[in-house]
mmCIF file of C-alpha atoms and ligand atoms in Angstrom:
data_model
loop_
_atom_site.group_PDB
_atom_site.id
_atom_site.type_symbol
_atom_site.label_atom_id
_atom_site.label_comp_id
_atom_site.label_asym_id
_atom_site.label_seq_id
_atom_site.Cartn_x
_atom_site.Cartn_y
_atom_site.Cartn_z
ATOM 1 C CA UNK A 242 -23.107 108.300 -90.015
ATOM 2 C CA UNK A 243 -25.670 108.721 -86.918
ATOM 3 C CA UNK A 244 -26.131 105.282 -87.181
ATOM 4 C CA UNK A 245 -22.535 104.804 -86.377
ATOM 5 C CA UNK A 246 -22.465 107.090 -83.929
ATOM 6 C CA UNK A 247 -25.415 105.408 -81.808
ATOM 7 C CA UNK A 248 -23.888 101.968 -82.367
ATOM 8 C CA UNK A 249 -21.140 103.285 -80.218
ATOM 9 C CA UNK A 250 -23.585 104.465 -77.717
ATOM 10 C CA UNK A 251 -22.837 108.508 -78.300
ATOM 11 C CA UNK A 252 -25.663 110.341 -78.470
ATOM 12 C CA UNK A 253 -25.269 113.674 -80.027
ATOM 13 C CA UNK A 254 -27.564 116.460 -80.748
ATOM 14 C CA UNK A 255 -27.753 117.541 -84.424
ATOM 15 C CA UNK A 256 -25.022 120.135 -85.292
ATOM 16 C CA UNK A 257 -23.040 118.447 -83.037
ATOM 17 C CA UNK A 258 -20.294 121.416 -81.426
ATOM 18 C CA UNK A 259 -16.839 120.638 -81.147
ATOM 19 C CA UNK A 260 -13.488 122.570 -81.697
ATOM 20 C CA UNK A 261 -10.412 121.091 -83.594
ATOM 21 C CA UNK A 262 -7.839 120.224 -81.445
ATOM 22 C CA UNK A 263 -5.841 122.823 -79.742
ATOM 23 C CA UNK A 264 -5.893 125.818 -76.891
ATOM 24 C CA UNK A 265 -4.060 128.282 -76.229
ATOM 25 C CA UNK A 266 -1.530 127.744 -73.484
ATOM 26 C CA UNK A 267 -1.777 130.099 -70.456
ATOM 27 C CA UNK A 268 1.075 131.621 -69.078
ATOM 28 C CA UNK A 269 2.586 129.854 -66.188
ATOM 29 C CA UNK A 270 2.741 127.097 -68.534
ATOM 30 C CA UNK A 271 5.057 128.643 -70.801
ATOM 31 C CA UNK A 272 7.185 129.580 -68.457
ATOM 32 C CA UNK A 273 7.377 125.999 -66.856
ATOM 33 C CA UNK A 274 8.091 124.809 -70.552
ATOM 34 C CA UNK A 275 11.262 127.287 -70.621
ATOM 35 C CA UNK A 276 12.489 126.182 -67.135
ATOM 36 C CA UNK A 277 11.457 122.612 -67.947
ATOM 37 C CA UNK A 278 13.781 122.749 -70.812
ATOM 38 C CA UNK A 279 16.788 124.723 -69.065
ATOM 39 C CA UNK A 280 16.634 122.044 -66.298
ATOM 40 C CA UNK A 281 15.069 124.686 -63.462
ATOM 41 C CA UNK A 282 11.908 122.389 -63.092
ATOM 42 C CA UNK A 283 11.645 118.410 -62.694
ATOM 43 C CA UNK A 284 9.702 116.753 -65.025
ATOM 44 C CA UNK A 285 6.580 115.605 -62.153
ATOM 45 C CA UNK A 286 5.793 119.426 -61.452
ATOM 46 C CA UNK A 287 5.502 120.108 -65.296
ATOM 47 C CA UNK A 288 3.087 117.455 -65.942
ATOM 48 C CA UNK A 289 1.437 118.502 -62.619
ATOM 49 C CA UNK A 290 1.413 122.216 -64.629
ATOM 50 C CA UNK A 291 -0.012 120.138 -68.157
ATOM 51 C CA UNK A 292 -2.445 118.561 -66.431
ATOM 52 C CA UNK A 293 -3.825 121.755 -64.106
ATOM 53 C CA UNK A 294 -3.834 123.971 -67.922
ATOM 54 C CA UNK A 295 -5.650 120.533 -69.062
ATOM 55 C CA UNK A 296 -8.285 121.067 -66.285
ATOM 56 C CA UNK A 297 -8.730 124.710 -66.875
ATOM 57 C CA UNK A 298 -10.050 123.887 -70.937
ATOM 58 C CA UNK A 299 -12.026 120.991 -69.860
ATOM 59 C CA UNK A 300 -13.921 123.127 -67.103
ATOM 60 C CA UNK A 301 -14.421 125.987 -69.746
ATOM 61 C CA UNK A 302 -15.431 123.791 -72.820
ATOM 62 C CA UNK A 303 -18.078 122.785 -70.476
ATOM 63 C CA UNK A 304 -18.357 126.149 -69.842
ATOM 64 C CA UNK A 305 -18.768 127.011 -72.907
ATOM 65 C CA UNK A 306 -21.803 124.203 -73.721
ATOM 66 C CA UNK A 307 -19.334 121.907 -76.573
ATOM 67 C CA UNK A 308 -20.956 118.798 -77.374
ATOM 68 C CA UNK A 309 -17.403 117.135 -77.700
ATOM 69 C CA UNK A 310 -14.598 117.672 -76.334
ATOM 70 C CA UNK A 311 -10.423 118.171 -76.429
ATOM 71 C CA UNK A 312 -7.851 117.642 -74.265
ATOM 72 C CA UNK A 313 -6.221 121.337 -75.850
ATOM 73 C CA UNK A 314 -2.948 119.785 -76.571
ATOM 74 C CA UNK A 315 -1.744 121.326 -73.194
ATOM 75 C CA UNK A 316 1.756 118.784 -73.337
ATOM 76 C CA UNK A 317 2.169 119.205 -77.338
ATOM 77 C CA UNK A 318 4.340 121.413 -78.781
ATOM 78 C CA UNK A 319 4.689 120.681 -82.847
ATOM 79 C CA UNK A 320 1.830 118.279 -83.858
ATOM 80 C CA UNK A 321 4.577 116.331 -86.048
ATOM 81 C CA UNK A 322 7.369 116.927 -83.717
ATOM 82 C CA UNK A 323 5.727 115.623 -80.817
ATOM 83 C CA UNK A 324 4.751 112.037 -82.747
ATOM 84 C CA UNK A 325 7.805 112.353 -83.994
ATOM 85 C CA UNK A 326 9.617 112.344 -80.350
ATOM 86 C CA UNK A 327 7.792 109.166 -79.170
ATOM 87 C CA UNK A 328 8.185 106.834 -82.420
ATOM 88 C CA UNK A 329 11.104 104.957 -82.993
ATOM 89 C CA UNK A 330 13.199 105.589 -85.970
ATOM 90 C CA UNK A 331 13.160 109.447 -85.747
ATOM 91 C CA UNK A 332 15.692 112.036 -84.134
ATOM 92 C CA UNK A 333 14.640 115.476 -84.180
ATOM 93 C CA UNK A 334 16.475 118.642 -86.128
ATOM 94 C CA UNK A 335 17.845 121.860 -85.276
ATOM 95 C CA UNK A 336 15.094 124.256 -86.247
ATOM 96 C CA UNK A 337 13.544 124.998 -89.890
ATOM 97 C CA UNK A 338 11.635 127.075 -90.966
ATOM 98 C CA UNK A 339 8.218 126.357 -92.721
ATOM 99 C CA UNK A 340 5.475 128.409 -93.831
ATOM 100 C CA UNK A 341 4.935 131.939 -92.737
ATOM 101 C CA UNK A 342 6.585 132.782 -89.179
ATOM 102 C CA UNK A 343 6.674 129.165 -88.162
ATOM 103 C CA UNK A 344 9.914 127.531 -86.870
ATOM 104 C CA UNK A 345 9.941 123.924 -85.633
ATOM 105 C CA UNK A 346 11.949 121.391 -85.374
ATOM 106 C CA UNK A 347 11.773 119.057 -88.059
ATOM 107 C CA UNK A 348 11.566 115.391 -87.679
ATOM 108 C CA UNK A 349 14.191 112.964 -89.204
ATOM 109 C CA UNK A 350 13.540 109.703 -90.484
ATOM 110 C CA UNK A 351 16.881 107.745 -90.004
ATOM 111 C CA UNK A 352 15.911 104.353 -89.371
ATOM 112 C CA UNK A 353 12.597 102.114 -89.309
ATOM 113 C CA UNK A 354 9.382 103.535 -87.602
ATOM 114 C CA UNK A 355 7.847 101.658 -84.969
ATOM 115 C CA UNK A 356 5.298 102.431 -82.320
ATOM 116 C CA UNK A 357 6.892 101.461 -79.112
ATOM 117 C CA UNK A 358 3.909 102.287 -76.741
ATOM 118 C CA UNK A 359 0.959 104.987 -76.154
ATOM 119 C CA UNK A 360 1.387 108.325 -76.900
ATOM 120 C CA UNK A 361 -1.346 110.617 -76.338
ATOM 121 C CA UNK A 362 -3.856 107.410 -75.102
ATOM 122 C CA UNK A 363 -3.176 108.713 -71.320
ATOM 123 C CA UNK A 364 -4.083 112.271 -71.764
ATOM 124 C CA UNK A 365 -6.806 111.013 -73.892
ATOM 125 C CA UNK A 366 -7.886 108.987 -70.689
ATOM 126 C CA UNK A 367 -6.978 112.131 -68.300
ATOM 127 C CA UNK A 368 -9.542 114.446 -70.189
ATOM 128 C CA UNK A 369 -12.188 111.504 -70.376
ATOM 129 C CA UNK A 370 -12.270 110.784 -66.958
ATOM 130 C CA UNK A 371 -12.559 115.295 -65.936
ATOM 131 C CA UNK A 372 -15.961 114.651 -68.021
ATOM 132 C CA UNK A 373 -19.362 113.131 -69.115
ATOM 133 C CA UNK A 374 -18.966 114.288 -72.334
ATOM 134 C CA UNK A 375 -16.829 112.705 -74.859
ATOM 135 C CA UNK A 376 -13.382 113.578 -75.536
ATOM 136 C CA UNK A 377 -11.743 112.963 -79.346
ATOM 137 C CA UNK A 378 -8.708 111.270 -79.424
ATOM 138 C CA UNK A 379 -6.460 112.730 -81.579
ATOM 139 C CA UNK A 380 -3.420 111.569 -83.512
ATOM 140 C CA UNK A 381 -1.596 113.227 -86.500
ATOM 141 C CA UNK A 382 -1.818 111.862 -89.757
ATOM 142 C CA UNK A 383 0.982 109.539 -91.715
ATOM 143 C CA UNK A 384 0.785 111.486 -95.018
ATOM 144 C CA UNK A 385 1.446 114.850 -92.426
ATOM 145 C CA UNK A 386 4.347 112.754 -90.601
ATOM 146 C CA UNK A 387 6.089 111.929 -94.027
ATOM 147 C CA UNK A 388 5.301 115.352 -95.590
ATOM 148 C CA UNK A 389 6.827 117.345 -92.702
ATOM 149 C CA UNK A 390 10.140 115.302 -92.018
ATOM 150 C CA UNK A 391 13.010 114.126 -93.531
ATOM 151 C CA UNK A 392 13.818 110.873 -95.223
ATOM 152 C CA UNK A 393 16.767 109.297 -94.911
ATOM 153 C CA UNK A 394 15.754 105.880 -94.641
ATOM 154 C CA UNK A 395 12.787 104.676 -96.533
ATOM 155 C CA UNK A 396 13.540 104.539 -100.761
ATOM 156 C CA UNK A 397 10.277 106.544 -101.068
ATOM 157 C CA UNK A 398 7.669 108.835 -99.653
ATOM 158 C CA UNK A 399 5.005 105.886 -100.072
ATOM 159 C CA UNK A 400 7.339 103.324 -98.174
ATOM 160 C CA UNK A 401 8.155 106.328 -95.909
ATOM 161 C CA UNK A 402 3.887 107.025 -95.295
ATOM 162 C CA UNK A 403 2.863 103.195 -94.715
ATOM 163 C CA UNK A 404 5.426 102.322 -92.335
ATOM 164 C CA UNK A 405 4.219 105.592 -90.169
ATOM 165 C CA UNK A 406 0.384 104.339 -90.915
ATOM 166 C CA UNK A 407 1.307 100.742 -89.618
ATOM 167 C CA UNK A 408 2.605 102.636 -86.460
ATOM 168 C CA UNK A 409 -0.010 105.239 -85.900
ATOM 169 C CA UNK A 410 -2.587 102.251 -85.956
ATOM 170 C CA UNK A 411 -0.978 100.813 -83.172
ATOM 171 C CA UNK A 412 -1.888 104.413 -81.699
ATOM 172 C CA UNK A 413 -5.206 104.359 -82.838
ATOM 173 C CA UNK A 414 -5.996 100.724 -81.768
ATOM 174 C CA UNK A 415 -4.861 101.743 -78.057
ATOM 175 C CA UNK A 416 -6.959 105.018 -77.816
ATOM 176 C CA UNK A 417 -9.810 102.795 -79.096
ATOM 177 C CA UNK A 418 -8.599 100.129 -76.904
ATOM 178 C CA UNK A 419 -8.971 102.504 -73.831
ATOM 179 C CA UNK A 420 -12.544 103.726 -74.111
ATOM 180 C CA UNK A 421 -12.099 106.665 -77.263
ATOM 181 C CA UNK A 422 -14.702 106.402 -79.850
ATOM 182 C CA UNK A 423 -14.512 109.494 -81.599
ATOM 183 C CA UNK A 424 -10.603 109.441 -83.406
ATOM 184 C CA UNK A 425 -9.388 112.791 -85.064
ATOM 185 C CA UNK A 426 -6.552 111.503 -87.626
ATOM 186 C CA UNK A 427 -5.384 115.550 -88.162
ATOM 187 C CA UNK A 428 -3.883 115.646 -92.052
ATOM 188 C CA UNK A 429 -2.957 119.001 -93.033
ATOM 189 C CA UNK A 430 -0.792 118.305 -95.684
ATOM 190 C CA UNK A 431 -3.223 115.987 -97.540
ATOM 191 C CA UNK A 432 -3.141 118.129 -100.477
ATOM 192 C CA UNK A 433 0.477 118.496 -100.755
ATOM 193 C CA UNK A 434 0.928 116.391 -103.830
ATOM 194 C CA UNK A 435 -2.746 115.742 -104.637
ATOM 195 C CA UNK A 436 -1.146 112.526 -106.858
ATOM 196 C CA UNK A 437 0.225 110.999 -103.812
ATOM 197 C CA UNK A 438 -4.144 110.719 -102.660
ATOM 198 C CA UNK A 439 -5.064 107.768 -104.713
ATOM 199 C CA UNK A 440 -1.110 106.723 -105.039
ATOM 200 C CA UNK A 441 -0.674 105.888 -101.081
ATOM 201 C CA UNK A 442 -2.750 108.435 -99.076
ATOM 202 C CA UNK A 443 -5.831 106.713 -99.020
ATOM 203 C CA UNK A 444 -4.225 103.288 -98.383
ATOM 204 C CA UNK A 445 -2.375 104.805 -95.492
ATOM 205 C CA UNK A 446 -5.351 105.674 -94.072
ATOM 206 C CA UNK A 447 -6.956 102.474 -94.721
ATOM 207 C CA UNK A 448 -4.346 101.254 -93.089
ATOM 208 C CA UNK A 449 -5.164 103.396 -89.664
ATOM 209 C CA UNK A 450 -8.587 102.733 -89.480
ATOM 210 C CA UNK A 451 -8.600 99.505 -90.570
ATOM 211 C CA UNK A 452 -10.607 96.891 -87.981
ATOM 212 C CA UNK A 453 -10.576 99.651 -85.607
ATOM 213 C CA UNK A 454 -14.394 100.415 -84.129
ATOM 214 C CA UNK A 455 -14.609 104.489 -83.541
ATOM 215 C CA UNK A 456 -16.043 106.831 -85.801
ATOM 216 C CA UNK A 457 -13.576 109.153 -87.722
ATOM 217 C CA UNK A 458 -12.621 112.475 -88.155
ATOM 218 C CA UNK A 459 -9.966 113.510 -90.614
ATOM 219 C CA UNK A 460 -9.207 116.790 -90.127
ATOM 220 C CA UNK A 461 -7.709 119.091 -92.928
ATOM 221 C CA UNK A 462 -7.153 122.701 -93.084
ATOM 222 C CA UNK A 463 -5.635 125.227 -95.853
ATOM 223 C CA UNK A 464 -6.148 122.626 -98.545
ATOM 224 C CA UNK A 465 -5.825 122.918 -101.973
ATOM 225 C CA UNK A 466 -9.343 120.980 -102.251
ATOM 226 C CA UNK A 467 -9.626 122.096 -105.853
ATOM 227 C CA UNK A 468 -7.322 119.256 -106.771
ATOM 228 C CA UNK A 469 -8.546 116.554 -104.439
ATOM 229 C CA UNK A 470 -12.125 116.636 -104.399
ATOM 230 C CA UNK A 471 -14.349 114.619 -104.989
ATOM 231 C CA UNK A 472 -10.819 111.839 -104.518
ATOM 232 C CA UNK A 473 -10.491 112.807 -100.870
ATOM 233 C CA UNK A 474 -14.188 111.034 -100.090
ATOM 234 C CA UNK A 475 -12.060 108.031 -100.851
ATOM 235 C CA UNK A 476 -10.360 108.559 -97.602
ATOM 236 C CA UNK A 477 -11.897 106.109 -95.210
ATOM 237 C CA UNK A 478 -13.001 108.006 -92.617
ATOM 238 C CA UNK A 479 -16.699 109.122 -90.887
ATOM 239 C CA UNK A 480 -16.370 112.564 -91.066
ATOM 240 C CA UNK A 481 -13.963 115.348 -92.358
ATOM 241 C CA UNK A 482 -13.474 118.359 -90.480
ATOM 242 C CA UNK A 483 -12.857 121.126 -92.741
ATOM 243 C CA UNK A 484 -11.548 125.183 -92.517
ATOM 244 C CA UNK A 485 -14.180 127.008 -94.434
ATOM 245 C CA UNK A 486 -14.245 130.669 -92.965
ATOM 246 C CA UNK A 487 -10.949 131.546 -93.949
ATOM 247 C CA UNK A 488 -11.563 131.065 -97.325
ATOM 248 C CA UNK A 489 -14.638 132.639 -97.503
ATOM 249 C CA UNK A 490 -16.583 129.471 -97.578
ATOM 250 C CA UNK A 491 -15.217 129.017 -101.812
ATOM 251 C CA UNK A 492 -15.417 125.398 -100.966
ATOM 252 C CA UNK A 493 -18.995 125.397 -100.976
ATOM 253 C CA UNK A 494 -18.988 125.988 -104.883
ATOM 254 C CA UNK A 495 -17.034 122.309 -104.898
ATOM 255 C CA UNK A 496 -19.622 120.444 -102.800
ATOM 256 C CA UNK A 497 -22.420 121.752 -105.212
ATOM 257 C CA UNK A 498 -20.747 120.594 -107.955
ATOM 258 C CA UNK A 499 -20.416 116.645 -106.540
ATOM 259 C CA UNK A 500 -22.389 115.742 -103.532
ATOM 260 C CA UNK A 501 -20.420 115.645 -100.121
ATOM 261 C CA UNK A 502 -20.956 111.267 -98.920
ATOM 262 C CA UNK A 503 -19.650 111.775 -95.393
ATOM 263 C CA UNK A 504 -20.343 114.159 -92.431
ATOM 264 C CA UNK A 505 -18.838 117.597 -92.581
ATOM 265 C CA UNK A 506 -17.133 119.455 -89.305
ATOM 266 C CA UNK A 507 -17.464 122.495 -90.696
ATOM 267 C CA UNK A 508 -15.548 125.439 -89.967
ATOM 268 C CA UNK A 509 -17.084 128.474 -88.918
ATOM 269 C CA UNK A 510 -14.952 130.759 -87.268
ATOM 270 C CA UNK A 511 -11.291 132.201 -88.839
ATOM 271 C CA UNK A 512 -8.642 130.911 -86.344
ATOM 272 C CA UNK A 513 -6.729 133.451 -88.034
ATOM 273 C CA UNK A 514 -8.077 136.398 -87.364
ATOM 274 C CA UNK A 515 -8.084 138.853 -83.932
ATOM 275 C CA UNK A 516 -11.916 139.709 -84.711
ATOM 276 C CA UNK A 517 -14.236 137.530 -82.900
ATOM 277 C CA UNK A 518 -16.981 136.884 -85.024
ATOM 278 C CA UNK A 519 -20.751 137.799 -84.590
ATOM 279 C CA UNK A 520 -23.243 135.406 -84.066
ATOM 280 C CA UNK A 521 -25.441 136.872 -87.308
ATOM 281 C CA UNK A 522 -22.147 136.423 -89.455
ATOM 282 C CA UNK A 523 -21.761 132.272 -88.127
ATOM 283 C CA UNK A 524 -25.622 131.620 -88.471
ATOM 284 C CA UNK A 525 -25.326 132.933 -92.171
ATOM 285 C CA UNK A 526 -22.358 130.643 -92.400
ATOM 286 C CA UNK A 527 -24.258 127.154 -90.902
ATOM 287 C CA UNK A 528 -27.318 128.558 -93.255
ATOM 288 C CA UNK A 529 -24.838 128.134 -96.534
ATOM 289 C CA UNK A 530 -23.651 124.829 -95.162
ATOM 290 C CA UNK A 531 -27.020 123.577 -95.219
ATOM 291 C CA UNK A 532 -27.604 124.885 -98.533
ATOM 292 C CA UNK A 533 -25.443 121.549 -99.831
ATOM 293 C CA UNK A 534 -25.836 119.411 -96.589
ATOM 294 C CA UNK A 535 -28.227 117.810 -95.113
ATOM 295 C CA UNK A 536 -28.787 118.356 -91.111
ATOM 296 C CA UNK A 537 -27.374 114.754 -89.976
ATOM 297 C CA UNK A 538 -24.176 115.240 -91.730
ATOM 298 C CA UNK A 539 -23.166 119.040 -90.408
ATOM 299 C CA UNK A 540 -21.109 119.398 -87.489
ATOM 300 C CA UNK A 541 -19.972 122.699 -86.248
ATOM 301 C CA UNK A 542 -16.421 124.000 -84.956
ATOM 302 C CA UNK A 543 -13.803 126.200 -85.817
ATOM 303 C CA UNK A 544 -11.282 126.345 -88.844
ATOM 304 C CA UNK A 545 -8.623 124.773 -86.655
ATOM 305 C CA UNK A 546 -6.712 124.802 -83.619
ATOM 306 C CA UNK A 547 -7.307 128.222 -81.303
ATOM 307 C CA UNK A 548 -3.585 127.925 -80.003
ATOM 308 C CA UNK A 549 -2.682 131.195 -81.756
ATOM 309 C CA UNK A 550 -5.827 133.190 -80.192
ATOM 310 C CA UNK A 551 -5.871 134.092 -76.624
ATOM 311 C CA UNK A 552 -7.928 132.691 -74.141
ATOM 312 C CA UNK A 553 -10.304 135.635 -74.521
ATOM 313 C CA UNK A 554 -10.311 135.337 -78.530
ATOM 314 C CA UNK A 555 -10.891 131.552 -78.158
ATOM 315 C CA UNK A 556 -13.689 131.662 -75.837
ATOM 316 C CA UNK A 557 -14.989 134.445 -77.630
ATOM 317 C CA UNK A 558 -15.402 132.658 -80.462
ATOM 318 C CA UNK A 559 -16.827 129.497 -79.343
ATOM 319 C CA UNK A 560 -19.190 131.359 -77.168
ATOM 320 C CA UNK A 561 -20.322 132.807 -80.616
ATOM 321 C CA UNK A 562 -20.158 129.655 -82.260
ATOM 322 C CA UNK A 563 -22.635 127.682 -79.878
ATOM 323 C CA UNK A 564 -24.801 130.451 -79.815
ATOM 324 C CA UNK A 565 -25.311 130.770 -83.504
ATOM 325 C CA UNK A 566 -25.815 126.659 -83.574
ATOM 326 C CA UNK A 567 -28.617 127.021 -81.273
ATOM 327 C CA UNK A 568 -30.239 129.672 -83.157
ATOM 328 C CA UNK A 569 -29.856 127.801 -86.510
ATOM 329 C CA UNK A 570 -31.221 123.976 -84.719
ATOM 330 C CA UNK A 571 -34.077 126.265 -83.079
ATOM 331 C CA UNK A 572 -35.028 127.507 -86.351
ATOM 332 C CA UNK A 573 -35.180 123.990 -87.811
ATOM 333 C CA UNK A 574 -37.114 122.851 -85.074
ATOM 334 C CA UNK A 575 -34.150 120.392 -84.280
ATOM 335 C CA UNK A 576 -34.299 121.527 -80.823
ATOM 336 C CA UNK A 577 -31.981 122.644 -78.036
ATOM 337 C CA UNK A 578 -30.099 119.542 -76.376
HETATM 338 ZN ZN1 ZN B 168 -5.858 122.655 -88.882
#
């Protein structure tokens, strides 16, 4: 997929860096969330707050030495919720709760989705233009929007997935339309119903990507991969970004067993835990990657989103992360960008 990726005139060194999506949000920003939503604080000063905490990740990803970059999800609160908010044909419920500790507000599909402008295409832009390096843009995923709300409307969860996949190209086509030519399509809930992937979850994505020049990530994290691979390579997407660590890396076993067709983001540090990693412990883990990839197709970031780390946790951990790439692409004599 290099070829792809130099056709859109990114050049990228091999075991590209990157991070999944999300950072955790520093203080004052909390706070102006809470008085943003009790009415203390207009809505200009907020975004004026979104857009400094957006600043602060951008300056330390560069920091940091990331190939490609996020915009942190600084203005996001649920990944579903927030699509949810600025599609028509959703209102929003009182709050559920889903797995572990999580509450949300889930999203309610009473009436036809539609896509009735940009949604993330001008934070995309705001991140793009802090830097030289480029920035994902990142939408969630129409089998994640369908899996996660309610359906009143639609007579099924297929009719229910395409019309969101009809909108979220709309999405897609804008961020692409604006300058973004590396797409994250996040789709944690791929695995759900692993019958629903060759029923309507790879046509929904088809129906995303279709016509639409950027090369694509689809990101997926505690899957039940057992029961989709090798289907999920049917997805149409460049590369799939995957959380490894936390499961001790078992889904190495699976790629062994049928070769892996697309490039891999693969997950090297535990969003989960406290522990920041060493760098002896991620080399080891880019070393078994290799063992059933081939250098071109690895990427390297973390499980998923740092938003549950602190700042100290997440920067530890990329720190560690970059560190250990260089050591592994200076062993292969791939060389230090
Ligand atoms: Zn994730």
């Amino acid at each position: 997929m290099r070829e792809k990726l130099k056709h859109l005139g990114i050049e990228l060194p091999l075991l590209p860096t990157t991070t999944v999506g999300s950072f955790p949000k520093p203080q004052y920003l909390l706070e102006a969330r809470r008085k943003f939503d009790s009415g203390q604080l207009g809505a200009d000063e907020f975004r004026r707050l979104e857009e400094n905490a957006t600043r602060e990740w951008v300056s330390a990803q560069e920091e940091i030495g990331l190939d490609v970059l996020v915009d942190g999800e600084m203005y996001r609160g649920d990944m579903a919720t927030y699509f949810a908010n600025n599609l028509d044909g959703f209102r929003i419920s009182g709050l559920v709760r889903s797995y572990g500790n999580r509450y949300y507000r889930k999203p309610i599909i009473a009436g036809e989705v539609r896509w009735r402008g940009p949604i993330i295409v001008d934070w995309w832009q705001f991140t793009q233009d802090l830097t030289k390096k480029p920035v994902k843009g990142m939408v969630t995923g129409p089998y994640t929007m369908m899996d996660w709300s309610f359906n009143e409307y639609y007579p099924s969860r297929r009719d229910a997935c395409l019309a969101l996949a009809e909108a979220l190209h709309e999405e897609v086509k804008a961020l692409a339309k604006a300058g973004a030519k590396i797409i994250q399509v996040d789709e944690p809930a791929i695995s759900a119903r692993p019958e629903e992937l060759p029923e309507f979850a790879v046509e929904a994505m088809e129906i995303v990507t279709k016509g639409v020049d950027a090369y694509f990530i689809n990101h997926i994290c505690y899957g039940a991969f057992e029961f989709i691979y090798p289907g999920m390579l049917e997805l149409p997407v460049d590369n799939f970004d995957l959380e490894m660590s936390n499961s001790e890396l078992d889904l190495i076993e699976l790629l062994r067993g049928h070769p892996f067709t697309k490039d891999l983001s693969f997950g090297v540090v535990d969003v989960h835990s406290h522990i920041v990693e060493d760098t002896a412990t991620v080399e080891q883990r880019i070393r078994r990657a290799l063992e059933v990839l081939k250098p071109e197709q690895l990427w390297i970031d973390p499980d998923c989103g740092l938003k549950t780390r602190t700042r100290e946790e997440a920067i530890g951990k990329l720190c560690v992360m970059i560190d250990a790439a260089k050591k592994v692409r200076k062993s292969l004599g791939l060389g230090i960008p």
